[in-house]
Short mmCIF file of C-alpha atoms in Angstrom, two decimals:
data_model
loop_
_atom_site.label_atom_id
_atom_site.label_comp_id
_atom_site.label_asym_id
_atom_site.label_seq_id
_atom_site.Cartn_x
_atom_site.Cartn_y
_atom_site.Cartn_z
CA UNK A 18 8.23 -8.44 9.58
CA UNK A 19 6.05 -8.64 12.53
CA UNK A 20 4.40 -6.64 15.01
CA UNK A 21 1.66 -6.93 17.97
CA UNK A 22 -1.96 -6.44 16.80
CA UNK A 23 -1.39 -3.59 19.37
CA UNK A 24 0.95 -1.56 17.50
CA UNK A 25 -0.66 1.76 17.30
CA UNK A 26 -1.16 2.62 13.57
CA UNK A 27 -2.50 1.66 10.21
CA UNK A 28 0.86 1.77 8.70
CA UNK A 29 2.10 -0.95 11.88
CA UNK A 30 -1.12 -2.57 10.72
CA UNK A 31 0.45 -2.64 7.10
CA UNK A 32 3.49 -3.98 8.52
CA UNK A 33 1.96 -6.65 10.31
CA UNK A 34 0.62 -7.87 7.05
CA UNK A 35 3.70 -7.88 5.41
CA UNK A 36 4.93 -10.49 7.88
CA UNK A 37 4.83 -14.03 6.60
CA UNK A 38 5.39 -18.10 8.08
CA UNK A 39 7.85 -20.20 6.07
CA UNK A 40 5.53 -23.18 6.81
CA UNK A 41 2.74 -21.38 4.86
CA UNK A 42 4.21 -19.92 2.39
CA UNK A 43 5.92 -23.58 1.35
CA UNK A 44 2.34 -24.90 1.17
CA UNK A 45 1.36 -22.71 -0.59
CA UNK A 46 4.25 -22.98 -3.36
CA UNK A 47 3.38 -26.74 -3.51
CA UNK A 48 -0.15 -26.16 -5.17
CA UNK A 49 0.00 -26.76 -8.42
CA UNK A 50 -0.99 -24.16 -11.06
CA UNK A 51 -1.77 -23.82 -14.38
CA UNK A 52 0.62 -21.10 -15.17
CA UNK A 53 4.34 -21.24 -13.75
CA UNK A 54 6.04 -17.47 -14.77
CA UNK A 55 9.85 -18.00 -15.64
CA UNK A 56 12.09 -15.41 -14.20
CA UNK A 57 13.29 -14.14 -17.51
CA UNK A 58 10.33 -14.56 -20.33
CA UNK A 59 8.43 -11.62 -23.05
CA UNK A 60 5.30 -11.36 -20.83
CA UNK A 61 7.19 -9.05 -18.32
CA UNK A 62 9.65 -6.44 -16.92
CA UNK A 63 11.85 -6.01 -14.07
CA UNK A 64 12.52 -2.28 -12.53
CA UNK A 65 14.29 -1.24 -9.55
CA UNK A 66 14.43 1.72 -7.67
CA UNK A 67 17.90 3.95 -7.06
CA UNK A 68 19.28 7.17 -7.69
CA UNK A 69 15.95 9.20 -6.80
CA UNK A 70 14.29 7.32 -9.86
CA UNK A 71 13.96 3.81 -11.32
CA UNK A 72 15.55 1.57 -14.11
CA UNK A 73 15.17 -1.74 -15.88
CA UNK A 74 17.01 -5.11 -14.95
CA UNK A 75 16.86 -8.71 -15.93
CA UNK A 76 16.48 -9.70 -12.44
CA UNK A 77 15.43 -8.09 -8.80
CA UNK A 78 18.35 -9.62 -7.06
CA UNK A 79 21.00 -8.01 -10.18
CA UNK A 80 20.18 -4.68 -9.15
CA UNK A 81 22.44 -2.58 -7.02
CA UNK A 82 22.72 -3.80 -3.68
CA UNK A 83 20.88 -1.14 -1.13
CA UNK A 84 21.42 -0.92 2.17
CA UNK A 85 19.04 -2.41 4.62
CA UNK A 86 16.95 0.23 6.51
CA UNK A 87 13.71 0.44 8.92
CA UNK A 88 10.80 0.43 6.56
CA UNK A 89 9.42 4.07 7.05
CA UNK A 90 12.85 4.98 6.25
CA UNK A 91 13.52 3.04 3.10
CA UNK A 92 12.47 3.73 -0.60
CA UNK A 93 9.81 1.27 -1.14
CA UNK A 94 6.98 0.87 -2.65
CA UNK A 95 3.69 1.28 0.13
CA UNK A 96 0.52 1.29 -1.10
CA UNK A 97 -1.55 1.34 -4.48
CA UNK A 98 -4.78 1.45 -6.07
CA UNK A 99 -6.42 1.87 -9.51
CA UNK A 100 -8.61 5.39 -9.85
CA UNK A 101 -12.44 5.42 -10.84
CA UNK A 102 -11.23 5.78 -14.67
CA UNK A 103 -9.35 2.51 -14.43
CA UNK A 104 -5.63 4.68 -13.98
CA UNK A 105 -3.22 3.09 -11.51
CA UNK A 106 -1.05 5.14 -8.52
CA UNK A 107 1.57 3.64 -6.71
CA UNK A 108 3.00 5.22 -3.94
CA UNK A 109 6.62 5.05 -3.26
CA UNK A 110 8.06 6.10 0.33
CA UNK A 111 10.61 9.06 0.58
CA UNK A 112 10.27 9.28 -3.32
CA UNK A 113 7.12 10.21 -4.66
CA UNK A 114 4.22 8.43 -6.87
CA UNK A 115 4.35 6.13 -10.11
CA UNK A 116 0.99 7.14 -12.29
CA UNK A 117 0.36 4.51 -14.69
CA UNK A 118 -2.49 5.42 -17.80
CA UNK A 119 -2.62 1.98 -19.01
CA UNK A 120 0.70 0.89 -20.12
CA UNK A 121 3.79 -0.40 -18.03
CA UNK A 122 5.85 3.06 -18.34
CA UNK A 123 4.71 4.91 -15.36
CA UNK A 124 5.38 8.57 -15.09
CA UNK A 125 7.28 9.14 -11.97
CA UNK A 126 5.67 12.45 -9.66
CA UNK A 127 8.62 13.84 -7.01
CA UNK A 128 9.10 16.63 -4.49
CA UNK A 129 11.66 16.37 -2.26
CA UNK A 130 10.62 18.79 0.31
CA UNK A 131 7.63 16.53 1.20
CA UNK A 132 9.17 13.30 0.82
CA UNK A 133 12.54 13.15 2.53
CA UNK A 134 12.29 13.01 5.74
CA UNK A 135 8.38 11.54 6.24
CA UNK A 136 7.06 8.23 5.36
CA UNK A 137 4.32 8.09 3.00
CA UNK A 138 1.34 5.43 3.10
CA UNK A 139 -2.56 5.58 3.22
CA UNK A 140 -3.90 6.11 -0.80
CA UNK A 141 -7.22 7.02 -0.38
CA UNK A 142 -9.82 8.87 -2.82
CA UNK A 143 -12.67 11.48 -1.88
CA UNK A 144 -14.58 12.49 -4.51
CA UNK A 145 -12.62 10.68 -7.08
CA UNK A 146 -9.29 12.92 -5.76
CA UNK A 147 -6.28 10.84 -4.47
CA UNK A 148 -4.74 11.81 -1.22
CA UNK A 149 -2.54 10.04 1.38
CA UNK A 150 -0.56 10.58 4.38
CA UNK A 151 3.07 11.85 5.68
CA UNK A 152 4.24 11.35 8.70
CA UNK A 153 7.68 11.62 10.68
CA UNK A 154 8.43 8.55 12.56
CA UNK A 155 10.34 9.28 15.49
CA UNK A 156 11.24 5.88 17.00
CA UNK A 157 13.16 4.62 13.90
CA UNK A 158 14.05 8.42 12.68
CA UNK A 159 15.79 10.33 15.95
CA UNK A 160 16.13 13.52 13.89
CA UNK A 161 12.47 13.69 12.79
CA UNK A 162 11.24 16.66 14.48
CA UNK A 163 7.93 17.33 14.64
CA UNK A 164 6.05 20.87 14.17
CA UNK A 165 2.80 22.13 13.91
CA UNK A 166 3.28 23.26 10.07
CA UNK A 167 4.14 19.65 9.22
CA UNK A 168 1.93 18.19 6.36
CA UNK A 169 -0.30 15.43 7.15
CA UNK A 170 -2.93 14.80 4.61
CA UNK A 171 -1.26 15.38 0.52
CA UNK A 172 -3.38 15.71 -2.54
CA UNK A 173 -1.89 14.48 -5.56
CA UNK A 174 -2.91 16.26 -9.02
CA UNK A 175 -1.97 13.42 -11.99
CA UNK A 176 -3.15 15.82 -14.27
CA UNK A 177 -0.58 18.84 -13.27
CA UNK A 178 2.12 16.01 -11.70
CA UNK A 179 2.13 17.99 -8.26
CA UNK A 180 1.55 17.27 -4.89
CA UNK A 181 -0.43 19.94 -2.26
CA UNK A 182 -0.66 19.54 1.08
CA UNK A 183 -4.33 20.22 2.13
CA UNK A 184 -4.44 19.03 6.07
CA UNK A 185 -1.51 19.88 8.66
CA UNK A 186 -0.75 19.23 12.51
CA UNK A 187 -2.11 21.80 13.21
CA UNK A 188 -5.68 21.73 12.20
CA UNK A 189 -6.08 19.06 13.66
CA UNK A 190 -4.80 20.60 16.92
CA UNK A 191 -2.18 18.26 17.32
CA UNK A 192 0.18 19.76 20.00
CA UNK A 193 4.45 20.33 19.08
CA UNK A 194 5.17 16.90 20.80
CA UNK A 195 2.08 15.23 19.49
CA UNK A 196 3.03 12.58 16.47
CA UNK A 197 0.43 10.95 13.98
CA UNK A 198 1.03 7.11 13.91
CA UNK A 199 -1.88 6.35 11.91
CA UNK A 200 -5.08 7.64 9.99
CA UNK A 201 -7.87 5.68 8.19
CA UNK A 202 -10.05 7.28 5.93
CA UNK A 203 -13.65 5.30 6.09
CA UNK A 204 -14.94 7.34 2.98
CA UNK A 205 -16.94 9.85 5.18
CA UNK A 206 -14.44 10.33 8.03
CA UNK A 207 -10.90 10.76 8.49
CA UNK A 208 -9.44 8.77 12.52
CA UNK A 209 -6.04 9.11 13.78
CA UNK A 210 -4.39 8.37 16.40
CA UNK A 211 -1.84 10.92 18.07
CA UNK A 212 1.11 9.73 20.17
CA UNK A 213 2.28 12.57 23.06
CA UNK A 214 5.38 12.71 24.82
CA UNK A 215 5.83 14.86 27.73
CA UNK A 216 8.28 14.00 30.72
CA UNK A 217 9.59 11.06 29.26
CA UNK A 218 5.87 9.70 29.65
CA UNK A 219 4.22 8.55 26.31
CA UNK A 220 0.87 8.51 26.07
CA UNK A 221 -1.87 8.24 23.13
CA UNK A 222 -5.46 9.73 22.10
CA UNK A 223 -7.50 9.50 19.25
CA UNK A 224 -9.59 11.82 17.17
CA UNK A 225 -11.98 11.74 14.31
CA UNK A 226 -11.84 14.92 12.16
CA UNK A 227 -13.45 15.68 8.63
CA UNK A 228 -13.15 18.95 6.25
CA UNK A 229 -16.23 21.25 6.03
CA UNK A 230 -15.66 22.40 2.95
CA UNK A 231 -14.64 20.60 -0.12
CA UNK A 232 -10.95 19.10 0.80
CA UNK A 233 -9.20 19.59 -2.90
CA UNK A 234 -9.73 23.45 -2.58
CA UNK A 235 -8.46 23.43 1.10
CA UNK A 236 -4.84 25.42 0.95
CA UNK A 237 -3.34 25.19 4.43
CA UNK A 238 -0.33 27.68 4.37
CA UNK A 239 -2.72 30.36 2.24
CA UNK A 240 -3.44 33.62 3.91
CA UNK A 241 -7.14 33.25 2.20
CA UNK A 242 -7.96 29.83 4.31
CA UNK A 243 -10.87 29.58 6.05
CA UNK A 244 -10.42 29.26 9.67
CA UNK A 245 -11.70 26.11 11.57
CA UNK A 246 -12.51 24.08 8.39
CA UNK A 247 -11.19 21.31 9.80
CA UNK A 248 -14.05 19.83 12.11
CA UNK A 249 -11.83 17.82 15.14
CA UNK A 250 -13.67 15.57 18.05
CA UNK A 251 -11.90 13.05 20.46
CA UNK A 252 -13.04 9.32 19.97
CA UNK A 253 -12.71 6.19 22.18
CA UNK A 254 -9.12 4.10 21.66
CA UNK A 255 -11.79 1.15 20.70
CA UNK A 256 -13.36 3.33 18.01
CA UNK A 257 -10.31 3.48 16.44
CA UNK A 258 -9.41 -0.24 16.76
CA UNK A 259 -12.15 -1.19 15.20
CA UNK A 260 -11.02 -0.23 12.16
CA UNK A 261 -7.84 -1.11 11.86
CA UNK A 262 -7.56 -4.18 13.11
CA UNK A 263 -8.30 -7.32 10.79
CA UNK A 264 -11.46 -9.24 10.93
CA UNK A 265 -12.21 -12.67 10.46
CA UNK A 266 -12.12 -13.61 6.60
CA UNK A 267 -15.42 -15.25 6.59
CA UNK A 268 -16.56 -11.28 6.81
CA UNK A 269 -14.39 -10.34 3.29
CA UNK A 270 -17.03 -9.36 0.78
CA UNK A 271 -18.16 -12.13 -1.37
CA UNK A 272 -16.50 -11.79 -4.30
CA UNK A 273 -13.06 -12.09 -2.99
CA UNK A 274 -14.29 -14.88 -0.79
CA UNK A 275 -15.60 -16.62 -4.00
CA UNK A 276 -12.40 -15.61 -6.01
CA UNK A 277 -9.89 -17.47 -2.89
CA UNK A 278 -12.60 -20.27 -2.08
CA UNK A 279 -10.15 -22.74 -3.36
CA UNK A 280 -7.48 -21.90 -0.84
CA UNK A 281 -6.90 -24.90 1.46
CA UNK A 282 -8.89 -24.19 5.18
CA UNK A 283 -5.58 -24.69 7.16
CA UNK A 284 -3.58 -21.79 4.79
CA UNK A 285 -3.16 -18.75 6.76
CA UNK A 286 -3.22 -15.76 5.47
CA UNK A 287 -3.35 -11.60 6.35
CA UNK A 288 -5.05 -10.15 3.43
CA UNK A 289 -5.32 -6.35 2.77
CA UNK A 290 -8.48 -5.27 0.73
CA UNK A 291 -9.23 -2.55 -1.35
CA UNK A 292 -11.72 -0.94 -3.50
CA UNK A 293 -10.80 0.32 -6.60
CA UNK A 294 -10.99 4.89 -6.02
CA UNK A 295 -12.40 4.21 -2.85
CA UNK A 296 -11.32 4.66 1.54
CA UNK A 297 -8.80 3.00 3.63
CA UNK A 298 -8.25 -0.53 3.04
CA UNK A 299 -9.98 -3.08 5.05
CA UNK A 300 -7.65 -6.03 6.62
CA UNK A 301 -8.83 -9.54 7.14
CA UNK A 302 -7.09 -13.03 9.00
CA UNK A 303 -7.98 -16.13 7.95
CA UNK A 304 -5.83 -18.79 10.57
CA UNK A 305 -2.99 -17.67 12.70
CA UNK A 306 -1.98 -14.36 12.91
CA UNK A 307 1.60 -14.87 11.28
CA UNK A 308 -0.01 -15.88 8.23
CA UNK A 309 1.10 -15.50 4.45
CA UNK A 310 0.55 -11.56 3.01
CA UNK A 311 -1.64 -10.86 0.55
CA UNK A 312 -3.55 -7.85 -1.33
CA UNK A 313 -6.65 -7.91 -3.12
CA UNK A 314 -8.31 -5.25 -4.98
CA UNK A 315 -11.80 -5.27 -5.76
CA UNK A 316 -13.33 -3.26 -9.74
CA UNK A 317 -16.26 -3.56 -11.02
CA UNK A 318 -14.84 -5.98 -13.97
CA UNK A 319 -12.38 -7.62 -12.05
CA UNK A 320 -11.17 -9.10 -9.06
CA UNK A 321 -7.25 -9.91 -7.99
CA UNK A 322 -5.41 -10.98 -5.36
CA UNK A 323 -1.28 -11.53 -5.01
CA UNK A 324 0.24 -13.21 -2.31
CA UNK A 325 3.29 -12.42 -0.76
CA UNK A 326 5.05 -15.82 -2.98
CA UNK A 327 3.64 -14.49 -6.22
CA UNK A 328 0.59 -16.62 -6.24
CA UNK A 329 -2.30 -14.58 -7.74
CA UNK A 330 -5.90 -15.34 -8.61
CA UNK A 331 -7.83 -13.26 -10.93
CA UNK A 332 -11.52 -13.48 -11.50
CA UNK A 333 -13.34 -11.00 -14.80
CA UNK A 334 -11.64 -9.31 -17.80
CA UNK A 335 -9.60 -6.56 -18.75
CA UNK A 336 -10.98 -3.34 -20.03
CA UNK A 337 -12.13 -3.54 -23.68
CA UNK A 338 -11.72 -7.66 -23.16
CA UNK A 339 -13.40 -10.73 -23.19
CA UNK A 340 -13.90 -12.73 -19.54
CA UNK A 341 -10.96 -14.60 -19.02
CA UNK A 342 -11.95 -18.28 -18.29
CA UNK A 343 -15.35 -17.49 -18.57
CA UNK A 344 -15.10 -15.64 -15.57
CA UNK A 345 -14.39 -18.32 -13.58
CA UNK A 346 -10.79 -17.93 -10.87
CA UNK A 347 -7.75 -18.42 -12.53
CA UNK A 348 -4.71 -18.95 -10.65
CA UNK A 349 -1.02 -18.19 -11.57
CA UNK A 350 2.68 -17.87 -10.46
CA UNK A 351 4.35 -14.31 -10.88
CA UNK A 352 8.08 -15.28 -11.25
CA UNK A 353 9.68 -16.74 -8.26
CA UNK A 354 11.91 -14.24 -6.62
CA UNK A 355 14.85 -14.72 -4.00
CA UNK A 356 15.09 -15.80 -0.47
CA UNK A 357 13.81 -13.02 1.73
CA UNK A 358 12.44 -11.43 -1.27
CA UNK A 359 8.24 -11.10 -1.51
CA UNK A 360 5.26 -9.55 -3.78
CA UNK A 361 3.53 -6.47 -1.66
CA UNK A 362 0.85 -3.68 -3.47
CA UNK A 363 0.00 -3.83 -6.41
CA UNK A 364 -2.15 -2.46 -9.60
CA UNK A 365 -3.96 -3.35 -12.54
CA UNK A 366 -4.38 -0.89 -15.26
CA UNK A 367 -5.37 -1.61 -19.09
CA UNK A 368 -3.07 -4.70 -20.16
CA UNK A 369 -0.36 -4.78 -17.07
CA UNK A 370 -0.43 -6.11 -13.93
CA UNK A 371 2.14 -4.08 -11.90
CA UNK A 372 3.15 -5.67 -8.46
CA UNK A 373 5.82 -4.31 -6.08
CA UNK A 374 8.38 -6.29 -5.11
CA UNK A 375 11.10 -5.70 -1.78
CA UNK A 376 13.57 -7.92 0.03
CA UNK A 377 12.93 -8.00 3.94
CA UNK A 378 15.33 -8.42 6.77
CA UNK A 379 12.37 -8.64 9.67
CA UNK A 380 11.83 -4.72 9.75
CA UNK A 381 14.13 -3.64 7.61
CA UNK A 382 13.91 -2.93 3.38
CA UNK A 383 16.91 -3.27 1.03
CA UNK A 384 16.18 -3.82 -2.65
CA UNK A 385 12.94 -3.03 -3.71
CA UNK A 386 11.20 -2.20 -7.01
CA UNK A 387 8.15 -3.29 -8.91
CA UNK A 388 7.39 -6.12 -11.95
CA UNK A 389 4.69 -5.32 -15.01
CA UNK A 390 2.88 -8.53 -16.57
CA UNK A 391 1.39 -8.24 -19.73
CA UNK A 392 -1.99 -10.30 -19.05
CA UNK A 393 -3.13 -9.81 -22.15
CA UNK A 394 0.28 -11.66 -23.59
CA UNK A 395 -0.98 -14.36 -20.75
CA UNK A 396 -4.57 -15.35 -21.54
CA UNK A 397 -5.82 -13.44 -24.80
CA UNK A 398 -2.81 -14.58 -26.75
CA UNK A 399 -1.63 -18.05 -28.38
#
């Protein structure tokens, strides 16, 4: 899947990155690792999502076939990231979230109401509390109709399994025929940028907006909230480009430039970073701009990264373990999947490695799921 650096929004940023050459991802396949993953082996599990839930299989491509839709409108999952306490959240579109405490059977949160028509994306943490957005895409969803009640900004409570919806249209003053296409959270601020369509004339704008008071007790639809808590100021269309769109991997902090640094110069590559409780993701290039995906995480005791072909380097140690390789990179192979078939988000909580998997028709999502590795089964075991 591919789309112009121009596209308008951090989740057409996201799909940008989930685009990928053949020519690149072949060289990369040819490098030769230490550790090859069968398909089938003890040291992981396949699931698959269907039925409003998900379920075991031998393999990704033996689950039900599912019928190919635009990404914001297919069950998928879109982002992840592990919380300050080393927990993992993975955030599934038009289903809900997968909370993992450090084993490979995640507890699966739902509501309906919130999830079914809106496409889900952005896991961010404030304060140690994990939020993301909703929004309602209305060139791929016709009968998405937009409305100043609509949620925008969900808090999700592992601890009570419920979601609350803390931030909507309209306090942030977003007119009936305004649409979100994208926020980024830079762990003080909250940008977005609003798409308007009046007269058959489409136009776009850009504000930067924070809570004044603390955002988990914010209730939107209560009779006791506080009016004009939401703080709302138009920014430049540059502003908000500037962080969103990738930068140059030579800028990619220095432990995930030390944990790649054996990555061929001429290997492109579109690499989505994040820090482990923390903002928005940041997104760096390294060659052309139709390069292999990738997603990196950065802990405190540990470093990963997973390519789109199931290549993944991992630098540090598991909780409660010794370094692996001394702490120097190691390299491995996640199983290979099908044709059209790739690795997105994933976590890292206790002894599991969870990664999503999805097959792709260019924009469009069919399959999709997610595989746990046992890395202690990997490297702490003969």
């Amino acid at each position: 899947m591919k789309l112009s650096k121009i596209c308008f929004s951090v989740i057409g940023i996201c799909l940008l990155l989930t685009g990928c050459s053949k020519k690149e991802v072949t060289k990369h396949q040819n490098r030769k690792l230490a550790l090859e993953m069968q398909q089938k082996s003890g040291d992981h599990r396949w699931f698959y999502f269907a039925n409003d839930s998900f379920s075991e299989i031998d393999l990704p491509q033996r689950s039900p076939i599912s019928s190919l839709k635009p990404w914001t409108e297919s069950v998928r999952i879109c982002d992840g990231n592990v919380t300050a306490d080393g927990k993992a959240i993975l955030l599934v579109n038009h289903l809900g979230a997968l909370c993992f405490d450090e084993t490979d059977n995640p507890v699966l949160i739902q509501d309906y109401q919130l999830f079914s028509d809106s496409t889900a994306g952005n896991l961010v943490f404030e304060g140690g509390v994990p939020y993301f957005t909703l929004v309602k895409n209305s060139f791929f969803n016709k009968t998405a109709n937009q409305n100043s009640n609509q949620s925008h900004i969900i808090r999700l409570s592992t601890t009570q399994k419920m979601f609350f919806p803390v931030v909507t249209y309209n306090d942030l003053k977003i007119e009936q025929s305004g649409e979100v296409t994208g926020t980024y959270f830079d762990g003080n601020d909250w940008v977005s940028s609003i798409k308007s369509t009046k007269n058959n004339k489409v136009s776009f704008h850009y504000i930067k907006w924070k809570s004044l008071v603390d955002l988990a007790a914010v209730q939107p639809f209560s009779s006791n909230q506080t009016s004009g808590s939401i703080s709302v100021s138009e920014i430049t269309e540059s502003s908000y480009r500037h962080l969103v769109t990738p930068e140059d991997f030579s800028k990619a902090p220095l432990r995930l430039k030390n944990l790649l640094k054996s990555i061929p110069k001429d290997f492109s590559f579109m690499l989505t970073c994040r820090d482990f409780g923390g903002s928005s993701p940041r997104y760096f290039s390294s060659g052309s701009d139709d390069g292999t995906v990738a997603n990196a995480i950065i802990k405190d005791n540990w470093v990963c990264a997973v390519f789109g072909d199931g290549t993944t380097y991992f630098s540090g140690s598991l909780d409660g373990h010794p370094l692996i390789n001394g702490g120097k990179t190691v390299a491995f192979r996640l199983p290979k999947l099908p044709k059209r078939y790739s690795y997105q988000a994933f976590v890292l909580t206790g002894n599991y490695l969870i990664v999503a998997w999805e097959e792709n028709d260019f924009y469009k999502t069919g399959r999709s799921g997610f595989l746990t590795v046992d890395m202690e089964k990997l490297f702490y075991k003969s």
